[in-house]
Amino acid sequence: MASLIRRVTFQVGQNPADERTLTLSSTSAEGYFISLRPFIQPKESELDFPFEWAFAGPASSAKITEKDELVKAIDFNFEFDTNVQLHKENTHRGEIKTVWKQWESGLVEERGQVFPFGAGKQAIDFFELWQPLDSTRAEFVILNEAHAGQKEPTSVVFSVDKGDFKGLVVTVGKWAQGILFKKEEHSLKGVNFIRAVEQKDGQWKTLLKFGSDADKFPLGFTATKGSTIDSGALAWEVVESNA
Amino acid sequence: MASLIRRVTFQVGQNPADERTLTLSSTSAEGYFISLRPFIQPKESELDFPFEWAFAGPASSAKITEKDELVKAIDFNFEFDTNVQLHKENTHRGEIKTVWKQWESGLVEERGQVFPFGAGKQAIDFFELWQPLDSTRAEFVILNEAHAGQKEPTSVVFSVDKGDFKGLVVTVGKWAQGILFKKEEHSLKGVNFIRAVEQKDGQWKTLLKFGSDADKFPLGFTATKGSTIDSGALAWEVVESNA
């Protein structure tokens, strides 16, 4: 089932836990995923690129192994990774092995290691804690057992990979998040994001829009599977939809 | 302003962060507070008393010092403390000094130390992370800047201290939590709790009720200041109300 989770804490190595972003990770019913991690109050040095990180990919970019009812391993190998796209130094490359454990309270911990200085060099432990949300609501409503019987949320995925551009947009419930890279442009001119939420009147409210090609995202975020949505200069294919 | 916060993580000493309770802490507009910490899935050994802890008190039990806009110190000295009431061994007694820091994301960290083996003996660090909620909603809706302009939530406090019993009930928005001690009864027969949430139809739904005298809590959770509410054998005084 499609899901929407919000990060509540991030802890790297021996640093104290903190959370400076409004990170939402969306996963479609078929396993397409995207995580946008914008800083809430970017520092001076972060203003040009006010994001901790962003990544996305299809199900094949996240190999999931169920360990038991509450624990699963996910080995990520992102198709979209801003650290790679922007050639950021001292950031991890390749597979990231993580373990996810659901707490009794419903929150989910993620633990893993990254190797920002290269494979075989120093490992950095990280711990992230996630709050599952009801994606069918435009507010942040904590998901709990009362939601167990609710109908499947909307799950729609748009993909483009043509000419200079490569992008993915995942809509889960009322929440849409998108990423678009200009393939050979490894500066800030090469990365674009969008986050939008559907209002009561059915209109999409843009919460976040970044990048010089952000007008190339779809203008609406639901469509039927197999259709093609033109937006600006790009034709987005709808590769998944239950709408 | 009255507030309702839910704990999302608890970390003691060097143990990993976890959360096994559905802890809600309510604070009235005038500073009466109560925190009930029921286990979600109590272990066999916890079934008789399925609570990590519970405490409560008036504003004078929580000395607040504002450090800056985001940081405050709170020195607690609980009027109601289940560890004290139940004569629990190896638990802290007396003042607990804590520091609260609001994160950019709106979550609030609490750090402090307890001395379960006595003052001057080994200190145990603790870290708790709290999610502020919109108390005017019966669901767990994360509080954010969109709520800044909303009207003051309901804030009503019931108090009793007569004969064998001493109790406090704090209603914040749609959420009521109460604690009632039989003063000289230091067994499980001496502690009672209630947690209730107001439904759309105005009815109060009991989410948690514990103790052999739990029928002595008020039956409704709003009333005007100065009134007296009889419930079972007890007359509760309404010591605060904006209702």
GROMACS .gro file of C-alpha atoms in nm:
model
  486
    1MET     CA    1   0.000   0.000   0.000
    2ALA     CA    2   0.122   0.349  -0.079
    3SER     CA    3   0.268   0.531   0.219
    4LEU     CA    4   0.377   0.873   0.336
    5ILE     CA    5   0.621   0.915   0.621
    6ARG     CA    6   0.768   1.222   0.785
    7ARG     CA    7   1.107   1.217   0.949
    8VAL     CA    8   1.106   1.326   1.312
    9THR     CA    9   1.470   1.285   1.398
   10PHE     CA   10   1.806   1.237   1.233
   11GLN     CA   11   2.120   1.136   1.417
   12VAL     CA   12   2.458   1.098   1.254
   13GLY     CA   13   2.749   0.925   1.425
   14GLN     CA   14   2.787   1.054   1.780
   15ASN     CA   15   2.603   1.382   1.719
   16PRO     CA   16   2.289   1.448   1.919
   17ALA     CA   17   1.956   1.376   1.750
   18ASP     CA   18   1.808   1.672   1.562
   19GLU     CA   19   1.573   1.754   1.276
   20ARG     CA   20   1.630   2.061   1.061
   21THR     CA   21   1.422   1.955   0.762
   22LEU     CA   22   1.065   1.887   0.668
   23THR     CA   23   1.143   1.553   0.512
   24LEU     CA   24   0.863   1.355   0.354
   25SER     CA   25   0.920   1.018   0.190
   26SER     CA   26   0.651   0.886  -0.041
   27THR     CA   27   0.628   0.528  -0.164
   28SER     CA   28   0.376   0.428  -0.430
   29ALA     CA   29   0.175   0.104  -0.420
   30GLU     CA   30   0.421  -0.048  -0.668
   31GLY     CA   31   0.727   0.070  -0.480
   32TYR     CA   32   0.837   0.388  -0.657
   33PHE     CA   33   0.978   0.615  -0.390
   34ILE     CA   34   1.097   0.970  -0.342
   35SER     CA   35   1.236   1.156  -0.042
   36LEU     CA   36   1.270   1.536  -0.043
   37ARG     CA   37   1.455   1.687   0.250
   38PRO     CA   38   1.427   2.067   0.249
   39PHE     CA   39   1.579   2.265   0.535
   40ILE     CA   40   1.317   2.453   0.737
   41GLN     CA   41   1.550   2.739   0.828
   42PRO     CA   42   1.845   2.713   0.591
   43LYS     CA   43   2.171   2.866   0.709
   44GLU     CA   44   2.343   3.133   0.502
   45SER     CA   45   2.564   2.869   0.341
   46GLU     CA   46   2.262   2.656   0.253
   47LEU     CA   47   2.050   2.922   0.084
   48ASP     CA   48   2.159   2.836  -0.272
   49PHE     CA   49   2.055   2.474  -0.224
   50PRO     CA   50   1.827   2.459   0.081
   51PHE     CA   51   1.812   2.079   0.091
   52GLU     CA   52   1.989   1.826   0.305
   53TRP     CA   53   1.941   1.570   0.032
   54ALA     CA   54   1.687   1.429  -0.211
   55PHE     CA   55   1.665   1.091  -0.378
   56ALA     CA   56   1.418   0.875  -0.566
   57GLY     CA   57   1.386   0.560  -0.767
   58PRO     CA   58   1.173   0.268  -0.881
   59ALA     CA   59   1.112  -0.043  -0.668
   60SER     CA   60   1.427  -0.201  -0.816
   61SER     CA   61   1.629   0.074  -0.642
   62ALA     CA   62   1.515  -0.051  -0.301
   63LYS     CA   63   1.564  -0.424  -0.238
   64ILE     CA   64   1.340  -0.515   0.052
   65THR     CA   65   1.389  -0.823   0.272
   66GLU     CA   66   1.124  -0.886   0.537
   67LYS     CA   67   1.300  -1.006   0.853
   68ASP     CA   68   0.984  -1.044   1.059
   69GLU     CA   69   0.652  -0.868   1.102
   70LEU     CA   70   0.816  -0.554   1.238
   71VAL     CA   71   1.163  -0.556   1.084
   72LYS     CA   72   1.280  -0.529   0.726
   73ALA     CA   73   1.610  -0.466   0.554
   74ILE     CA   74   1.616  -0.224   0.262
   75ASP     CA   75   1.922  -0.200   0.040
   76PHE     CA   76   1.895   0.126  -0.153
   77ASN     CA   77   2.072   0.213  -0.472
   78PHE     CA   78   1.911   0.535  -0.584
   79GLU     CA   79   1.840   0.609  -0.948
   80PHE     CA   80   1.811   0.977  -0.851
   81ASP     CA   81   2.052   1.110  -0.590
   82THR     CA   82   2.132   1.480  -0.553
   83ASN     CA   83   2.474   1.400  -0.403
   84VAL     CA   84   2.567   1.209  -0.717
   85GLN     CA   85   2.402   1.453  -0.958
   86LEU     CA   86   2.576   1.750  -0.795
   87HIS     CA   87   2.909   1.565  -0.763
   88LYS     CA   88   2.908   1.646  -0.392
   89GLU     CA   89   3.235   1.554  -0.225
   90ASN     CA   90   3.256   1.325   0.075
   91THR     CA   91   2.914   1.174   0.021
   92HIS     CA   92   2.828   0.808  -0.014
   93ARG     CA   93   2.812   0.630  -0.351
   94GLY     CA   94   2.635   0.307  -0.437
   95GLU     CA   95   2.430   0.074  -0.220
   96ILE     CA   96   2.319   0.181   0.129
   97LYS     CA   97   2.213  -0.102   0.357
   98THR     CA   98   1.945  -0.006   0.607
   99VAL     CA   99   1.732  -0.183   0.866
  100TRP     CA  100   1.381  -0.059   0.947
  101LYS     CA  101   1.205  -0.151   1.269
  102GLN     CA  102   0.852  -0.059   1.358
  103TRP     CA  103   0.812   0.052   1.719
  104GLU     CA  104   0.508  -0.032   1.931
  105SER     CA  105   0.404   0.331   1.902
  106GLY     CA  106   0.386   0.304   1.524
  107LEU     CA  107   0.695   0.512   1.458
  108VAL     CA  108   0.962   0.343   1.251
  109GLU     CA  109   1.334   0.357   1.312
  110GLU     CA  110   1.584   0.331   1.031
  111ARG     CA  111   1.945   0.246   1.101
  112GLY     CA  112   2.230   0.215   0.858
  113GLN     CA  113   2.581   0.315   0.763
  114VAL     CA  114   2.716   0.536   0.493
  115PHE     CA  115   3.072   0.555   0.362
  116PRO     CA  116   3.120   0.919   0.263
  117PHE     CA  117   3.496   0.877   0.221
  118GLY     CA  118   3.474   0.573  -0.004
  119ALA     CA  119   3.400   0.201   0.029
  120GLY     CA  120   3.625   0.040   0.290
  121LYS     CA  121   3.700   0.378   0.450
  122GLN     CA  122   3.537   0.511   0.768
  123ALA     CA  123   3.171   0.411   0.816
  124ILE     CA  124   2.927   0.664   0.959
  125ASP     CA  125   2.629   0.524   1.150
  126PHE     CA  126   2.298   0.698   1.112
  127PHE     CA  127   1.963   0.674   1.283
  128GLU     CA  128   1.643   0.820   1.146
  129LEU     CA  129   1.300   0.803   1.307
  130TRP     CA  130   0.989   0.820   1.091
  131GLN     CA  131   0.627   0.905   1.165
  132PRO     CA  132   0.380   0.736   0.930
  133LEU     CA  133   0.110   0.981   0.819
  134ASP     CA  134  -0.238   0.946   0.672
  135SER     CA  135  -0.160   1.038   0.311
  136THR     CA  136  -0.528   1.095   0.235
  137ARG     CA  137  -0.527   1.409   0.450
  138ALA     CA  138  -0.383   1.750   0.364
  139GLU     CA  139  -0.279   1.799   0.726
  140PHE     CA  140  -0.017   1.592   0.901
  141VAL     CA  141  -0.239   1.334   1.069
  142ILE     CA  142  -0.059   1.056   1.252
  143LEU     CA  143  -0.148   0.716   1.112
  144ASN     CA  144  -0.281   0.469   1.367
  145GLU     CA  145  -0.485   0.152   1.392
  146ALA     CA  146  -0.803   0.352   1.330
  147HIS     CA  147  -0.683   0.388   0.970
  148ALA     CA  148  -0.639   0.014   0.919
  149GLY     CA  149  -0.961  -0.034   0.726
  150GLN     CA  150  -0.940   0.272   0.508
  151LYS     CA  151  -0.942   0.243   0.134
  152GLU     CA  152  -0.621   0.242  -0.063
  153PRO     CA  153  -0.485   0.592  -0.108
  154THR     CA  154  -0.433   0.732  -0.455
  155SER     CA  155  -0.104   0.612  -0.600
  156VAL     CA  156   0.014   0.766  -0.927
  157VAL     CA  157   0.364   0.775  -1.074
  158PHE     CA  158   0.492   0.992  -1.359
  159SER     CA  159   0.823   0.917  -1.525
  160VAL     CA  160   1.030   1.086  -1.793
  161ASP     CA  161   1.365   0.992  -1.944
  162LYS     CA  162   1.412   1.163  -2.274
  163GLY     CA  163   1.675   1.387  -2.424
  164ASP     CA  164   1.841   1.597  -2.156
  165PHE     CA  165   1.594   1.516  -1.877
  166LYS     CA  166   1.516   1.238  -1.637
  167GLY     CA  167   1.247   1.269  -1.373
  168LEU     CA  168   1.006   1.096  -1.140
  169VAL     CA  169   0.691   1.223  -0.968
  170VAL     CA  170   0.514   1.016  -0.704
  171THR     CA  171   0.162   1.099  -0.584
  172VAL     CA  172   0.045   0.925  -0.269
  173GLY     CA  173  -0.296   1.023  -0.137
  174LYS     CA  174  -0.310   1.401  -0.141
  175TRP     CA  175   0.069   1.441  -0.155
  176ALA     CA  176   0.282   1.476  -0.468
  177GLN     CA  177   0.660   1.496  -0.478
  178GLY     CA  178   0.877   1.517  -0.785
  179ILE     CA  179   1.242   1.527  -0.887
  180LEU     CA  180   1.383   1.622  -1.227
  181PHE     CA  181   1.748   1.611  -1.330
  182LYS     CA  182   1.908   1.762  -1.638
  183LYS     CA  183   2.132   1.465  -1.699
  184GLU     CA  184   2.463   1.624  -1.793
  185GLU     CA  185   2.421   1.936  -1.582
  186HIS     CA  186   2.597   1.868  -1.253
  187SER     CA  187   2.544   2.216  -1.110
  188LEU     CA  188   2.239   2.350  -0.929
  189LYS     CA  189   2.096   2.417  -1.274
  190GLY     CA  190   2.056   2.042  -1.311
  191VAL     CA  191   1.823   1.964  -1.017
  192ASN     CA  192   1.456   2.044  -0.973
  193PHE     CA  193   1.199   1.947  -0.711
  194ILE     CA  194   0.832   1.992  -0.647
  195ARG     CA  195   0.607   1.916  -0.350
  196ALA     CA  196   0.233   1.980  -0.364
  197VAL     CA  197  -0.073   1.892  -0.161
  198GLU     CA  198  -0.429   1.856  -0.284
  199GLN     CA  199  -0.674   2.098  -0.124
  200LYS     CA  200  -1.038   2.036  -0.038
  201ASP     CA  201  -1.146   2.195  -0.367
  202GLY     CA  202  -0.927   1.951  -0.563
  203GLN     CA  203  -0.669   2.216  -0.647
  204TRP     CA  204  -0.302   2.137  -0.591
  205LYS     CA  205  -0.118   2.379  -0.366
  206THR     CA  206   0.255   2.398  -0.434
  207LEU     CA  207   0.447   2.378  -0.106
  208LEU     CA  208   0.795   2.366  -0.255
  209LYS     CA  209   0.931   2.434  -0.601
  210PHE     CA  210   1.299   2.446  -0.679
  211GLY     CA  211   1.512   2.465  -0.991
  212SER     CA  212   1.532   2.646  -1.320
  213ASP     CA  213   1.332   2.371  -1.495
  214ALA     CA  214   1.068   2.326  -1.225
  215ASP     CA  215   0.805   2.449  -1.470
  216LYS     CA  216   0.854   2.120  -1.655
  217PHE     CA  217   0.679   1.916  -1.383
  218PRO     CA  218   0.323   1.804  -1.454
  219LEU     CA  219   0.064   2.065  -1.361
  220GLY     CA  220  -0.173   1.810  -1.208
  221PHE     CA  221  -0.078   1.499  -1.016
  222THR     CA  222  -0.337   1.236  -1.098
  223ALA     CA  223  -0.383   1.061  -1.433
  224THR     CA  224  -0.463   0.717  -1.569
  225LYS     CA  225  -0.194   0.457  -1.631
  226GLY     CA  226  -0.045   0.457  -1.978
  227SER     CA  227  -0.141   0.815  -2.052
  228THR     CA  228   0.112   1.082  -2.136
  229ILE     CA  229   0.102   1.422  -1.969
  230ASP     CA  230   0.262   1.713  -2.149
  231SER     CA  231   0.399   1.987  -1.931
  232GLY     CA  232   0.617   2.259  -2.076
  233ALA     CA  233   0.868   2.087  -2.297
  234LEU     CA  234   0.837   1.741  -2.140
  235ALA     CA  235   0.605   1.446  -2.195
  236TRP     CA  236   0.561   1.252  -1.870
  237GLU     CA  237   0.451   0.889  -1.888
  238VAL     CA  238   0.209   0.765  -1.626
  239VAL     CA  239   0.376   0.437  -1.530
  240GLU     CA  240   0.150   0.356  -1.234
  241SER     CA  241  -0.198   0.467  -1.138
  242ASN     CA  242  -0.494   0.346  -0.936
  243ALA     CA  243  -0.680   0.671  -1.002
  244MET     CA  244  -0.179   2.863   2.607
  245ALA     CA  245  -0.292   2.512   2.690
  246SER     CA  246  -0.094   2.242   2.512
  247LEU     CA  247  -0.098   1.874   2.433
  248ILE     CA  248   0.220   1.690   2.343
  249ARG     CA  249   0.287   1.329   2.252
  250ARG     CA  250   0.618   1.163   2.323
  251VAL     CA  251   0.782   1.012   2.016
  252THR     CA  252   1.101   0.881   2.168
  253PHE     CA  253   1.256   0.806   2.503
  254GLN     CA  254   1.622   0.734   2.555
  255VAL     CA  255   1.777   0.647   2.890
  256GLY     CA  256   2.150   0.651   2.951
  257GLN     CA  257   2.329   0.469   2.670
  258ASN     CA  258   2.028   0.263   2.562
  259PRO     CA  259   1.900   0.308   2.208
  260ALA     CA  260   1.602   0.539   2.159
  261ASP     CA  261   1.265   0.368   2.178
  262GLU     CA  262   0.900   0.437   2.256
  263ARG     CA  263   0.683   0.170   2.415
  264THR     CA  264   0.410   0.400   2.547
  265LEU     CA  265   0.138   0.625   2.422
  266THR     CA  266   0.243   0.914   2.641
  267LEU     CA  267   0.042   1.233   2.632
  268SER     CA  268   0.129   1.533   2.847
  269SER     CA  269  -0.137   1.802   2.892
  270THR     CA  270  -0.071   2.148   3.030
  271SER     CA  271  -0.356   2.385   3.107
  272ALA     CA  272  -0.352   2.756   3.029
  273GLU     CA  273  -0.264   2.826   3.393
  274GLY     CA  274   0.007   2.562   3.406
  275TYR     CA  275  -0.157   2.258   3.565
  276PHE     CA  276   0.000   1.956   3.401
  277ILE     CA  277  -0.041   1.580   3.380
  278SER     CA  278   0.151   1.311   3.196
  279LEU     CA  279   0.012   0.957   3.160
  280ARG     CA  280   0.247   0.699   3.014
  281PRO     CA  281   0.064   0.373   2.941
  282PHE     CA  282   0.251   0.089   2.773
  283ILE     CA  283   0.110   0.004   2.432
  284GLN     CA  284   0.200  -0.365   2.453
  285PRO     CA  285   0.276  -0.433   2.818
  286LYS     CA  286   0.504  -0.725   2.891
  287GLU     CA  287   0.385  -1.005   3.119
  288SER     CA  288   0.557  -0.841   3.416
  289GLU     CA  289   0.388  -0.507   3.340
  290LEU     CA  290   0.030  -0.631   3.313
  291ASP     CA  291  -0.067  -0.547   3.671
  292PHE     CA  292   0.045  -0.188   3.626
  293PRO     CA  293   0.073  -0.123   3.252
  294PHE     CA  294   0.231   0.221   3.293
  295GLU     CA  295   0.586   0.341   3.261
  296TRP     CA  296   0.503   0.629   3.490
  297ALA     CA  297   0.246   0.900   3.556
  298PHE     CA  298   0.276   1.236   3.725
  299ALA     CA  299   0.090   1.562   3.760
  300GLY     CA  300   0.083   1.888   3.949
  301PRO     CA  301  -0.006   2.255   3.957
  302ALA     CA  302   0.209   2.526   3.799
  303SER     CA  303   0.406   2.556   4.125
  304SER     CA  304   0.531   2.198   4.064
  305ALA     CA  305   0.706   2.307   3.743
  306LYS     CA  306   0.936   2.609   3.779
  307ILE     CA  307   0.991   2.743   3.429
  308THR     CA  308   1.285   2.963   3.329
  309GLU     CA  309   1.285   3.092   2.972
  310LYS     CA  310   1.643   3.077   2.841
  311ASP     CA  311   1.565   3.216   2.497
  312GLU     CA  312   1.285   3.195   2.242
  313LEU     CA  313   1.343   2.825   2.185
  314VAL     CA  314   1.492   2.699   2.510
  315LYS     CA  315   1.351   2.680   2.860
  316ALA     CA  316   1.450   2.508   3.181
  317ILE     CA  317   1.179   2.335   3.382
  318ASP     CA  318   1.250   2.215   3.735
  319PHE     CA  319   0.978   1.965   3.823
  320ASN     CA  320   0.875   1.860   4.170
  321PHE     CA  321   0.562   1.658   4.116
  322GLU     CA  322   0.268   1.677   4.352
  323PHE     CA  323   0.148   1.346   4.204
  324ASP     CA  324   0.411   1.085   4.118
  325THR     CA  325   0.330   0.716   4.082
  326ASN     CA  326   0.686   0.619   4.174
  327VAL     CA  327   0.647   0.797   4.507
  328GLN     CA  328   0.289   0.684   4.567
  329LEU     CA  329   0.378   0.321   4.495
  330HIS     CA  330   0.705   0.339   4.693
  331LYS     CA  331   0.887   0.213   4.384
  332GLU     CA  332   1.249   0.131   4.456
  333ASN     CA  333   1.538   0.282   4.263
  334THR     CA  334   1.335   0.570   4.128
  335HIS     CA  335   1.411   0.939   4.159
  336ARG     CA  336   1.279   1.153   4.445
  337GLY     CA  337   1.244   1.530   4.457
  338GLU     CA  338   1.330   1.793   4.199
  339ILE     CA  339   1.412   1.693   3.841
  340LYS     CA  340   1.595   1.956   3.638
  341THR     CA  341   1.516   1.947   3.268
  342VAL     CA  342   1.597   2.158   2.963
  343TRP     CA  343   1.350   2.185   2.674
  344LYS     CA  344   1.457   2.295   2.329
  345GLN     CA  345   1.227   2.349   2.036
  346TRP     CA  346   1.364   2.214   1.708
  347GLU     CA  347   1.316   2.388   1.374
  348SER     CA  348   1.071   2.112   1.283
  349GLY     CA  349   0.848   2.200   1.577
  350LEU     CA  350   0.933   1.892   1.780
  351VAL     CA  351   1.068   1.960   2.127
  352GLU     CA  352   1.354   1.779   2.294
  353GLU     CA  353   1.372   1.738   2.669
  354ARG     CA  354   1.697   1.648   2.838
  355GLY     CA  355   1.765   1.592   3.202
  356GLN     CA  356   1.906   1.368   3.468
  357VAL     CA  357   1.747   1.154   3.731
  358PHE     CA  358   1.907   1.003   4.041
  359PRO     CA  359   1.727   0.672   4.095
  360PHE     CA  360   1.979   0.557   4.355
  361GLY     CA  361   1.962   0.871   4.566
  362ALA     CA  362   2.089   1.230   4.551
  363GLY     CA  363   2.465   1.239   4.501
  364LYS     CA  364   2.467   0.882   4.367
  365GLN     CA  365   2.485   0.784   3.998
  366ALA     CA  366   2.303   1.022   3.761
  367ILE     CA  367   2.112   0.878   3.465
  368ASP     CA  368   2.078   1.101   3.158
  369PHE     CA  369   1.754   1.093   2.969
  370PHE     CA  370   1.634   1.233   2.640
  371GLU     CA  371   1.271   1.259   2.538
  372LEU     CA  372   1.137   1.396   2.213
  373TRP     CA  373   0.788   1.546   2.200
  374GLN     CA  374   0.548   1.615   1.915
  375PRO     CA  375   0.311   1.906   1.982
  376LEU     CA  376  -0.044   1.819   1.874
  377ASP     CA  377  -0.353   2.021   1.792
  378SER     CA  378  -0.552   1.959   2.111
  379THR     CA  379  -0.874   2.076   1.948
  380ARG     CA  380  -0.880   1.763   1.732
  381ALA     CA  381  -0.979   1.411   1.833
  382GLU     CA  382  -0.715   1.268   1.598
  383PHE     CA  383  -0.343   1.316   1.644
  384VAL     CA  384  -0.289   1.616   1.418
  385ILE     CA  385   0.062   1.759   1.420
  386LEU     CA  386   0.064   2.122   1.530
  387ASN     CA  387   0.227   2.361   1.285
  388GLU     CA  388   0.240   2.727   1.195
  389ALA     CA  389  -0.101   2.695   1.026
  390HIS     CA  390  -0.247   2.663   1.375
  391ALA     CA  391  -0.087   2.987   1.499
  392GLY     CA  392  -0.400   3.195   1.468
  393GLN     CA  393  -0.645   2.945   1.610
  394LYS     CA  394  -0.855   3.026   1.911
  395GLU     CA  395  -0.747   2.921   2.257
  396PRO     CA  396  -0.830   2.557   2.321
  397THR     CA  397  -1.057   2.462   2.606
  398SER     CA  398  -0.865   2.450   2.934
  399VAL     CA  399  -1.042   2.311   3.239
  400VAL     CA  400  -0.891   2.176   3.560
  401PHE     CA  401  -1.063   1.972   3.830
  402SER     CA  402  -0.902   1.922   4.170
  403VAL     CA  403  -0.989   1.724   4.478
  404ASP     CA  404  -0.806   1.687   4.808
  405LYS     CA  405  -1.041   1.563   5.074
  406GLY     CA  406  -1.044   1.273   5.315
  407ASP     CA  407  -0.863   0.976   5.169
  408PHE     CA  408  -0.835   1.112   4.815
  409LYS     CA  409  -0.627   1.357   4.618
  410GLY     CA  410  -0.672   1.403   4.245
  411LEU     CA  411  -0.625   1.627   3.943
  412VAL     CA  412  -0.795   1.622   3.603
  413VAL     CA  413  -0.674   1.843   3.319
  414THR     CA  414  -0.881   1.901   3.005
  415VAL     CA  415  -0.701   2.059   2.711
  416GLY     CA  416  -0.901   2.096   2.391
  417LYS     CA  417  -1.074   1.765   2.330
  418TRP     CA  418  -0.840   1.570   2.557
  419ALA     CA  419  -0.892   1.496   2.926
  420GLN     CA  420  -0.646   1.318   3.153
  421GLY     CA  421  -0.686   1.253   3.523
  422ILE     CA  422  -0.499   1.104   3.817
  423LEU     CA  423  -0.643   1.009   4.156
  424PHE     CA  424  -0.446   0.880   4.454
  425LYS     CA  425  -0.582   0.722   4.772
  426LYS     CA  426  -0.337   0.900   4.995
  427GLU     CA  427  -0.232   0.631   5.241
  428GLU     CA  428  -0.270   0.340   5.002
  429HIS     CA  429   0.072   0.276   4.854
  430SER     CA  430  -0.028  -0.033   4.658
  431LEU     CA  431  -0.188  -0.050   4.313
  432LYS     CA  432  -0.518   0.003   4.495
  433GLY     CA  433  -0.408   0.361   4.557
  434VAL     CA  434  -0.362   0.484   4.198
  435ASN     CA  435  -0.623   0.564   3.934
  436PHE     CA  436  -0.605   0.720   3.590
  437ILE     CA  437  -0.838   0.827   3.317
  438ARG     CA  438  -0.787   0.947   2.960
  439ALA     CA  439  -1.080   1.052   2.742
  440VAL     CA  440  -1.132   1.231   2.412
  441GLU     CA  441  -1.435   1.432   2.307
  442GLN     CA  442  -1.612   1.298   1.999
  443LYS     CA  443  -1.785   1.496   1.726
  444ASP     CA  444  -2.121   1.450   1.901
  445GLY     CA  445  -1.983   1.602   2.221
  446GLN     CA  446  -1.965   1.266   2.401
  447TRP     CA  447  -1.647   1.173   2.584
  448LYS     CA  448  -1.492   0.845   2.477
  449THR     CA  449  -1.283   0.679   2.747
  450LEU     CA  450  -0.950   0.567   2.603
  451LEU     CA  451  -0.793   0.452   2.927
  452LYS     CA  452  -0.933   0.385   3.272
  453PHE     CA  453  -0.729   0.228   3.550
  454GLY     CA  454  -0.773   0.165   3.919
  455SER     CA  455  -1.030   0.046   4.167
  456ASP     CA  456  -1.153   0.402   4.229
  457ALA     CA  457  -1.158   0.515   3.866
  458ASP     CA  458  -1.535   0.555   3.888
  459LYS     CA  459  -1.470   0.855   4.113
  460PHE     CA  460  -1.343   1.070   3.824
  461PRO     CA  461  -1.582   1.333   3.687
  462LEU     CA  462  -1.818   1.197   3.422
  463GLY     CA  463  -1.782   1.502   3.199
  464PHE     CA  464  -1.470   1.709   3.147
  465THR     CA  465  -1.582   2.066   3.099
  466ALA     CA  466  -1.737   2.291   3.364
  467THR     CA  467  -1.726   2.654   3.477
  468LYS     CA  468  -1.466   2.780   3.721
  469GLY     CA  469  -1.569   2.770   4.084
  470SER     CA  470  -1.830   2.502   4.035
  471THR     CA  471  -1.819   2.167   4.211
  472ILE     CA  472  -1.873   1.845   4.023
  473ASP     CA  473  -1.993   1.544   4.217
  474SER     CA  474  -1.889   1.208   4.084
  475GLY     CA  475  -1.939   0.896   4.287
  476ALA     CA  476  -1.824   0.973   4.637
  477LEU     CA  477  -1.605   1.272   4.544
  478ALA     CA  478  -1.671   1.643   4.494
  479TRP     CA  479  -1.427   1.786   4.238
  480GLU     CA  480  -1.360   2.161   4.243
  481VAL     CA  481  -1.319   2.333   3.910
  482VAL     CA  482  -1.008   2.541   3.981
  483GLU     CA  483  -0.955   2.665   3.625
  484SER     CA  484  -1.184   2.700   3.326
  485ASN     CA  485  -1.217   2.905   3.012
  486ALA     CA  486  -1.523   2.702   2.907
   0.00000   0.00000   0.00000
